[in-house]
Short mmCIF file of C-alpha atoms in Angstrom, two decimals:
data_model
loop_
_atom_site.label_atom_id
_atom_site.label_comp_id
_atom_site.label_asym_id
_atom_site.label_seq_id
_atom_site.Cartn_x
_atom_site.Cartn_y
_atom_site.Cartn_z
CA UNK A 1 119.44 141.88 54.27
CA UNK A 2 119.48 145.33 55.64
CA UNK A 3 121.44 144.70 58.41
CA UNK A 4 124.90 143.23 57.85
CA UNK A 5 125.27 139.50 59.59
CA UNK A 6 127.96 139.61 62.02
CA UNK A 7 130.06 137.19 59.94
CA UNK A 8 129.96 139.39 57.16
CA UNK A 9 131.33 142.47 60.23
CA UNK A 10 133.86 139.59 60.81
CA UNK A 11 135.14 139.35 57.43
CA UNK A 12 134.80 143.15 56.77
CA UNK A 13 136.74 143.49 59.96
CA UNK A 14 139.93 140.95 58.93
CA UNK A 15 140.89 143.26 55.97
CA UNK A 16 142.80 145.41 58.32
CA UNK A 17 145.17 142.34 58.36
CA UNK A 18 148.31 142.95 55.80
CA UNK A 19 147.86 141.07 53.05
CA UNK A 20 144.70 139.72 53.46
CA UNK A 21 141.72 140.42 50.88
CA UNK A 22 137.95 139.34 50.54
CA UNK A 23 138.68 135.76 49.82
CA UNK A 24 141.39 135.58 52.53
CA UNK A 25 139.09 137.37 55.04
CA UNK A 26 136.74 134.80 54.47
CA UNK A 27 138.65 131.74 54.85
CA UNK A 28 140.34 132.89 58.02
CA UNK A 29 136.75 133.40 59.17
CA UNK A 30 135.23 130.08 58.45
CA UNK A 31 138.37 128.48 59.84
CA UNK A 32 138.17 130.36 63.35
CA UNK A 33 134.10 129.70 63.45
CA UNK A 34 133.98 126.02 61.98
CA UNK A 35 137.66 124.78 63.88
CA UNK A 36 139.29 127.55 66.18
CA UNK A 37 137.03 129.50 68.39
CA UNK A 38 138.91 128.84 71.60
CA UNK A 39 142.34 130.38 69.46
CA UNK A 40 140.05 132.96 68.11
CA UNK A 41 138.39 134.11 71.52
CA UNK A 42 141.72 134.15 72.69
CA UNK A 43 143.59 136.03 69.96
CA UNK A 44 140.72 138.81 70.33
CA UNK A 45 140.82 139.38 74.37
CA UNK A 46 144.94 139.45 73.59
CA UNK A 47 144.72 141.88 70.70
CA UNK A 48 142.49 144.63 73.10
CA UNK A 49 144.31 144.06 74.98
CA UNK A 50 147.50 145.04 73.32
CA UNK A 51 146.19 147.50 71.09
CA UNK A 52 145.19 149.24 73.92
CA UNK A 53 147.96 148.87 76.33
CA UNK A 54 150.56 149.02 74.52
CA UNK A 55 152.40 151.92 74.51
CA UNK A 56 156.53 153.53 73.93
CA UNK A 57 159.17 152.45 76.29
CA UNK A 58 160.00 155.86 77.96
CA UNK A 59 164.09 155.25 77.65
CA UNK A 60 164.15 153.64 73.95
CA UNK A 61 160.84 154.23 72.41
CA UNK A 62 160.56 150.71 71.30
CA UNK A 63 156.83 148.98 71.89
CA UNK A 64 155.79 147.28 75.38
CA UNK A 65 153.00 147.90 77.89
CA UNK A 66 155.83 149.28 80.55
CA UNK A 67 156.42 152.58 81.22
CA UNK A 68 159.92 151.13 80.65
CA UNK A 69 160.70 147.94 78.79
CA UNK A 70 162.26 144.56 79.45
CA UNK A 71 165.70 145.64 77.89
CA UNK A 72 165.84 148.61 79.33
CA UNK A 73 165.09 147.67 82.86
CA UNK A 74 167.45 144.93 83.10
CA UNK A 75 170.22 145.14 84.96
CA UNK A 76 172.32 142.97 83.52
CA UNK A 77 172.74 144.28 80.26
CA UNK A 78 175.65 146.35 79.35
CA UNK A 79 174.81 149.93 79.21
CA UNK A 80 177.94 151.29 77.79
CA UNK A 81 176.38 149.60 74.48
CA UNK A 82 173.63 151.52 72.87
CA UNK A 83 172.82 150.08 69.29
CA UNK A 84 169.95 152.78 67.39
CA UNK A 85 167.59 151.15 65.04
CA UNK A 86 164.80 152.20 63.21
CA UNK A 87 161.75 150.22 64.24
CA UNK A 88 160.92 148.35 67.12
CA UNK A 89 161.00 145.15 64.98
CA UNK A 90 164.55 145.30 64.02
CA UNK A 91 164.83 145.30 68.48
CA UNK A 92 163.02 141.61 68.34
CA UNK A 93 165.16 140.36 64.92
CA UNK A 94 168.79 141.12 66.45
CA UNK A 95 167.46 139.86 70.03
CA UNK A 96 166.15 136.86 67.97
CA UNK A 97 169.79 136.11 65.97
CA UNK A 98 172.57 138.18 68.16
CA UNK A 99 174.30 138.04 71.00
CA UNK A 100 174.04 141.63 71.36
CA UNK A 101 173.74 142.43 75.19
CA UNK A 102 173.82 146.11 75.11
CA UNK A 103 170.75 148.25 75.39
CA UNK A 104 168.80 150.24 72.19
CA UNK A 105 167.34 153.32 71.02
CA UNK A 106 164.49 152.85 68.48
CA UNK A 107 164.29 156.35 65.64
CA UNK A 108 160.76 155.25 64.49
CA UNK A 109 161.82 156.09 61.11
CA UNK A 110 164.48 157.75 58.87
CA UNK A 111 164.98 161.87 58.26
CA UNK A 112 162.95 163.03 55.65
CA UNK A 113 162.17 166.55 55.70
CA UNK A 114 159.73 166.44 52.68
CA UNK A 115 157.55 163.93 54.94
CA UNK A 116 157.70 165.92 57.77
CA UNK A 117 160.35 163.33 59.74
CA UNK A 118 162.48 165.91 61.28
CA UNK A 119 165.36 165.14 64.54
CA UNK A 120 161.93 166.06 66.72
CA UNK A 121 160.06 163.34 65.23
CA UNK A 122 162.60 160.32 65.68
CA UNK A 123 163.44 161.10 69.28
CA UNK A 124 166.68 162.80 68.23
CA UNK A 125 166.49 164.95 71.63
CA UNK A 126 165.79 162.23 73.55
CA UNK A 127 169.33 160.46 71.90
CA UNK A 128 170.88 163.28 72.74
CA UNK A 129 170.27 163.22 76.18
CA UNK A 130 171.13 159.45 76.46
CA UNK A 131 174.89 160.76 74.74
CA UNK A 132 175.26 163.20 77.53
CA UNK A 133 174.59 160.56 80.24
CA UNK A 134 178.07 159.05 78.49
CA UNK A 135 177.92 155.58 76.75
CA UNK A 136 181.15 153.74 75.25
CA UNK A 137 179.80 152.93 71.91
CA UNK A 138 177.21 153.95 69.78
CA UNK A 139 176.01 151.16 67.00
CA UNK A 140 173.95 151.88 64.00
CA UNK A 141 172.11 149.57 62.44
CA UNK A 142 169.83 151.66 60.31
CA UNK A 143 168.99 150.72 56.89
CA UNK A 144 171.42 150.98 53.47
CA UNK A 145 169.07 153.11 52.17
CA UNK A 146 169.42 156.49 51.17
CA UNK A 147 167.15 158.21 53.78
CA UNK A 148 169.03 155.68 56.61
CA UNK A 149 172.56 156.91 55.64
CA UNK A 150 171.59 160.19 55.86
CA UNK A 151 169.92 159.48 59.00
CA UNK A 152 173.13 157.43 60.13
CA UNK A 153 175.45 160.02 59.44
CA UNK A 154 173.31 163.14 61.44
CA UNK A 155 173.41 160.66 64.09
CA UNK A 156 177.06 159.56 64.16
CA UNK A 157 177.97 163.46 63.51
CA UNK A 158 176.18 163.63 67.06
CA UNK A 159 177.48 160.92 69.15
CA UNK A 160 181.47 162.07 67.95
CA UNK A 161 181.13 165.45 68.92
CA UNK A 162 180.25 163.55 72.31
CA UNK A 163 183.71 161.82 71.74
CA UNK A 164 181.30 158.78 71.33
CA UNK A 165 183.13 155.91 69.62
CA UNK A 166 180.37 155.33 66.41
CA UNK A 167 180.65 151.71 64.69
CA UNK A 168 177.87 150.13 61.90
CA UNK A 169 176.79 146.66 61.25
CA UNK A 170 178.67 144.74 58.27
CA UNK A 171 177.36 145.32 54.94
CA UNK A 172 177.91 142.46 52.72
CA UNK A 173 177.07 139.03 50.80
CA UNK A 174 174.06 138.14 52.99
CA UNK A 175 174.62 133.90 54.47
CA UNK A 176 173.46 132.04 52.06
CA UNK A 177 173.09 134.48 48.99
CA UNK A 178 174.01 133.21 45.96
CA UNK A 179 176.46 136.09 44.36
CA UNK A 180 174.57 136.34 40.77
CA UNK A 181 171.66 137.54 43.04
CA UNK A 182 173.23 139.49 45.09
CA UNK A 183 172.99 143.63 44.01
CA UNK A 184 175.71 145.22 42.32
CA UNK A 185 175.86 147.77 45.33
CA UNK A 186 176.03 145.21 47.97
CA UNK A 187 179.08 143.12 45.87
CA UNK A 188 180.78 146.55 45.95
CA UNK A 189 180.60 146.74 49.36
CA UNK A 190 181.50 143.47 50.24
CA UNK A 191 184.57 143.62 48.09
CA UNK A 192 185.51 147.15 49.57
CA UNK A 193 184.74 145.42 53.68
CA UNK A 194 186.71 142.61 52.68
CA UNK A 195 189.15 140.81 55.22
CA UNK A 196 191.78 138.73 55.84
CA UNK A 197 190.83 135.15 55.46
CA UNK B 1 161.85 137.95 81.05
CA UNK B 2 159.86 135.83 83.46
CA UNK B 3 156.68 137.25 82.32
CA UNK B 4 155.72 137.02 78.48
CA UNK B 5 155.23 140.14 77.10
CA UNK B 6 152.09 141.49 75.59
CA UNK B 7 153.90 142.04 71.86
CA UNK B 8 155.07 138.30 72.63
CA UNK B 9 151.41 137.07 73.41
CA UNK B 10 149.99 138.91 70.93
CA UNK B 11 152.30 136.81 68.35
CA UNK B 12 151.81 133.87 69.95
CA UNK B 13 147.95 134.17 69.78
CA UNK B 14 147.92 135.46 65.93
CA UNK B 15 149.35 131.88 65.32
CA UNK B 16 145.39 130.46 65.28
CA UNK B 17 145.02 132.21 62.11
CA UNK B 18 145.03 129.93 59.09
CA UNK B 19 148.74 129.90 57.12
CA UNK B 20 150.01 132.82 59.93
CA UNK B 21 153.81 131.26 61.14
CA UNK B 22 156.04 132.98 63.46
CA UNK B 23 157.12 135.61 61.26
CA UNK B 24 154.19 136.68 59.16
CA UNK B 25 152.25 137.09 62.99
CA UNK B 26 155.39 139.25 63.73
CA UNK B 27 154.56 141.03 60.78
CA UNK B 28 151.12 141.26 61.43
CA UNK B 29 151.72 142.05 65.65
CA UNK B 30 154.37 144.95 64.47
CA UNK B 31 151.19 146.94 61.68
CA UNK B 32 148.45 147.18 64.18
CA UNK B 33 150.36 148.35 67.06
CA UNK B 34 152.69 151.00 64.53
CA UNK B 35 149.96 151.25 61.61
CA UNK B 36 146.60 150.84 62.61
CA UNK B 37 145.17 150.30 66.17
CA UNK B 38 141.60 151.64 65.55
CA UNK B 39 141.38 148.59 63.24
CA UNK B 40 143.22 145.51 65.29
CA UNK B 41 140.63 146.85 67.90
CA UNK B 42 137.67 147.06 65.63
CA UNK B 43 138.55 143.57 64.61
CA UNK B 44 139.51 142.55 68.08
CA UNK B 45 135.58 143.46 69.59
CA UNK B 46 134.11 142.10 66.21
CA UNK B 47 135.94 138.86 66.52
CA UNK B 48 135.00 138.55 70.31
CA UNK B 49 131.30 138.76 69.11
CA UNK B 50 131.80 136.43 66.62
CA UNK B 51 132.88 133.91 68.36
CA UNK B 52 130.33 133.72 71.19
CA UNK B 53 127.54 134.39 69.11
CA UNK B 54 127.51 132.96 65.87
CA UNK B 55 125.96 129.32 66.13
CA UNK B 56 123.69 127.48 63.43
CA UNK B 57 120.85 127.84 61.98
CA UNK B 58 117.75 125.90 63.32
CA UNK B 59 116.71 124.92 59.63
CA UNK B 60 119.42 125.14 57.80
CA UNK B 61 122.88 124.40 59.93
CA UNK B 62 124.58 127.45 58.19
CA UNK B 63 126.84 129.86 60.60
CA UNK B 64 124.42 132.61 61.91
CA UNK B 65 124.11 134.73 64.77
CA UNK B 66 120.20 134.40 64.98
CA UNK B 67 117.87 131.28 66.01
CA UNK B 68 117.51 131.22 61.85
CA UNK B 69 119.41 132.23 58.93
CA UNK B 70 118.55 135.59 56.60
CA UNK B 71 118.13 133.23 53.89
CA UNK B 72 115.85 130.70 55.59
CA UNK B 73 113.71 133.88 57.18
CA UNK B 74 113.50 135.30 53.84
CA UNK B 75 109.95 134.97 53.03
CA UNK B 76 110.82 135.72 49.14
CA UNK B 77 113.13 133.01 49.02
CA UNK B 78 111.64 129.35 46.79
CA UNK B 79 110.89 127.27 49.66
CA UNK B 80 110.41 124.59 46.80
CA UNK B 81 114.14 124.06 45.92
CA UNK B 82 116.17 122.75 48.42
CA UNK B 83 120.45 123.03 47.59
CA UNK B 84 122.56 120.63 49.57
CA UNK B 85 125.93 121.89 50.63
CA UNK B 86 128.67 120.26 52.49
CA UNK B 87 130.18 123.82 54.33
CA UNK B 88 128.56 127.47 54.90
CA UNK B 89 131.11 128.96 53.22
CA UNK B 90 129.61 127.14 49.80
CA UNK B 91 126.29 128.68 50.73
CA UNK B 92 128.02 131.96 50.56
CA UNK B 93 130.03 131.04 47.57
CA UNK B 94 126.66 130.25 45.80
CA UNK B 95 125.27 133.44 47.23
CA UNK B 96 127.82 135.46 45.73
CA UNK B 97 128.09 133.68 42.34
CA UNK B 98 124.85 132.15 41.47
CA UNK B 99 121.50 133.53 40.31
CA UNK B 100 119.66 130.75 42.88
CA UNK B 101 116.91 132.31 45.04
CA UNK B 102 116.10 128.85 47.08
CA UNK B 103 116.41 127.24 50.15
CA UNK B 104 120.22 125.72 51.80
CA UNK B 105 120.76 122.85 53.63
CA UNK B 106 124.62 122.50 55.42
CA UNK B 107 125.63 118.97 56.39
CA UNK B 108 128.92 120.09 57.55
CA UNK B 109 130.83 117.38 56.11
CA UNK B 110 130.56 114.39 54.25
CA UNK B 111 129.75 110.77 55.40
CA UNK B 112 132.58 108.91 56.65
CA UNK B 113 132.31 106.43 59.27
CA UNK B 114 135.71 105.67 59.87
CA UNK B 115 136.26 108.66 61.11
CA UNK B 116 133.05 108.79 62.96
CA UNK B 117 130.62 110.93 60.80
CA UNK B 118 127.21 109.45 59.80
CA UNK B 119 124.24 110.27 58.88
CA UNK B 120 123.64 112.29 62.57
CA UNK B 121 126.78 114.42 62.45
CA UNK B 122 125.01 115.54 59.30
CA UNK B 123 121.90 116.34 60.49
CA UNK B 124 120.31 113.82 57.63
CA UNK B 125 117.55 113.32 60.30
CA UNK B 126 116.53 116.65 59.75
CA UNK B 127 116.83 116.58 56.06
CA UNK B 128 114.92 113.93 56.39
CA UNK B 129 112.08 116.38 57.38
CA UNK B 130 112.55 118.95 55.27
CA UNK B 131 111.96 116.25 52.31
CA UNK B 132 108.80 114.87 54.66
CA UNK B 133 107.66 118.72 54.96
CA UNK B 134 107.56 118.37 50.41
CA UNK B 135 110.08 119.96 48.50
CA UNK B 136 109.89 120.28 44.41
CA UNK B 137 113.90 120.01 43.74
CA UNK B 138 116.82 119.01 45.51
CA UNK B 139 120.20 120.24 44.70
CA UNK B 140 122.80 118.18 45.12
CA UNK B 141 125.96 120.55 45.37
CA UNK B 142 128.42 118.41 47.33
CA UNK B 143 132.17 118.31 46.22
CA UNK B 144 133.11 115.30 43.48
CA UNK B 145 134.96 113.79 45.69
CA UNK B 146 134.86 109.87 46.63
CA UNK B 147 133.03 110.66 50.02
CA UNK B 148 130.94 113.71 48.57
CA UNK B 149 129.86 111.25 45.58
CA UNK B 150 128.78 108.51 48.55
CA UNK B 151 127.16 111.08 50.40
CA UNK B 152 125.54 112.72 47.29
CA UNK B 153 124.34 108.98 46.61
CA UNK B 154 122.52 108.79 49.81
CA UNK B 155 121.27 111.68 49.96
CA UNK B 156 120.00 111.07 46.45
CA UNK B 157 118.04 107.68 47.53
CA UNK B 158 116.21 109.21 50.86
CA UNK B 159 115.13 112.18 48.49
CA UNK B 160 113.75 109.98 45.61
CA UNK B 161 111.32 107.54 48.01
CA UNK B 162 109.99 110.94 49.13
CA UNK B 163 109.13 111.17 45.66
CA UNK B 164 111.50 114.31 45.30
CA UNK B 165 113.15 115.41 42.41
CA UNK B 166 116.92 115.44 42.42
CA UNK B 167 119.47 117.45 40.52
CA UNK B 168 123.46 117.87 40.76
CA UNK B 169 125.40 120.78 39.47
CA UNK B 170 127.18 120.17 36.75
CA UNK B 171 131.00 119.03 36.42
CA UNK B 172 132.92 119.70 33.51
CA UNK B 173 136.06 122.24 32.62
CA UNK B 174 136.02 125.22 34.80
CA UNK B 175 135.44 128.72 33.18
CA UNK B 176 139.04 130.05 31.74
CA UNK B 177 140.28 126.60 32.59
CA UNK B 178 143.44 125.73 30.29
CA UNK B 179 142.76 121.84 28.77
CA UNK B 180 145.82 120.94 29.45
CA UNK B 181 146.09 121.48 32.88
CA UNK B 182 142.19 120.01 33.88
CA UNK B 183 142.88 116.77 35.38
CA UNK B 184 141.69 113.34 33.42
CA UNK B 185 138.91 112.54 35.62
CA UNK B 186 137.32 116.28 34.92
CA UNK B 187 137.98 115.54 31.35
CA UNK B 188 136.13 112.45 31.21
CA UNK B 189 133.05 114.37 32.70
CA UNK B 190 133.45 116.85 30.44
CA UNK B 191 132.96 114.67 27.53
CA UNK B 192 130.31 112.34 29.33
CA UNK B 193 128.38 115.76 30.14
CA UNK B 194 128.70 117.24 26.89
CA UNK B 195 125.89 119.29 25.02
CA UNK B 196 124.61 120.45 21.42
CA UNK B 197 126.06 123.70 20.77
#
């Protein structure tokens, strides 16, 4: 066939999905054709939708199709709390499992100067400001990693010379984690946090 | 939030895909938007298409967005052998794998009456033509299964008082198959089925 049937376009097009190869793309296909068209009409009018609406909260820089998001413009949270993640994910995962009521400020990444992610690039300026307005505590909840301590520190550095009180999520034996699995780093950690029981 | 966000919709709608729970169409909602929007939207308009235009083939019941199939409007194609399939995606399974230059037929399922599928749900009225219009060779390529093998059996019977010849693929150990792990039944084929070397 010269031209290319528009389930073959649909296949070709489901690649783009993480994870998914040839034989995936063609299985989701046939299942959305042969049992889910309604769900699959659907899911396409919603993803234009978002993929072209959706946009950077202009306070937080997390992802919704405000000019401000839902967090942000709420009232009722507690402003004096300002807890700095690195992608808007991590926003949904602690809203999902904490009772965190205090607002956020998403980097977008870690420093890494040989990448090109400078202060500029992760809203650093933008933190900065938000430190100046005066908040009561500054949480970070960046990554262990290298790159996130580095980032962590730079941004604590920041918030004390604001006489900004800086705490950081527990490090430790994650719920459920059987100890022989468990990293040798994180074990050190969790025997250095340790507390009275 | 009273209103559902977009990034919350956008989840909830990724759900119709096959084996996609609440996380992995987290995962999936948080790579377009941060990774690649040119494709979610790409795959958005594709998918739209898809799903309003692809029907079935006039002579063949396979998914295609035209009155009839490439394959059946392919003029080079053996008009003589006919291959009976349960599901499009077989026809493009056979497409990909096989050397076979003739005809399809898709019943889109296999008889089973309990559930309400006979001999119309699977279009055998029209197979019924095709055999009336004289074919050389019918292919039975229907899955071994109990209701494939019934269906395979009738399909068999209407073929041979047209005087048609009929043919199934053959069952036997799968290519790179260990012994050990082929199931009994495939085994017994095996050795029914089995050849001079």
């Amino acid at each position: 066939m010269a031209e290319r049937s528009l389930l073959n376009q649909l296949t070709g097009a489901l690649r783009c999905l993480p994870g998914v190869g040839p034989k995936s793309a063609q299985r989701i296909a046939f299942h959305l054709l042969e049992r889910d068209r309604e769900g699959g009409l659907r899911l396409a009018h919603v993803m234009a939708d978002a993929m072209t609406r959706i946009g950077r909260c202009r306070r937080c820089r997390t992802l919704t199709e405000h000019e401000v998001c839902a967090i942000c413009a709420n009232a009722q949270r507690d402003a004096s709390l300002l807890c700095v993640v690195e992608q808007p994910s991590q926003v949904v995962a602690i809203e999902q499992a904490a009772d965190y009521r205090g607002l956020y400020f998403v980097l977008g990444g870690r420093l890494s100067p040989l990448d090109g992610i400078g202060p500029d690039e992760l809203g650093l300026g933008q933190l900065e400001d938000r430190l100046e307005e005066g908040i009561g505590e500054l949480i970070l909840a960046v990554s262990p990693t290298v790159e996130g301590t580095v980032t962590g520190q730079f941004i604590a550095d920041r918030a004390l010379s604001h006489g900004v009180r800086v705490t950081r999520i527990a490090q430790g034996v994650p719920l459920g984690g059987e100890l022989e699995s468990v990293d040798g780093g994180t074990l050190a950690l969790a025997f250095a946090g340790r507390r009275d029981f």
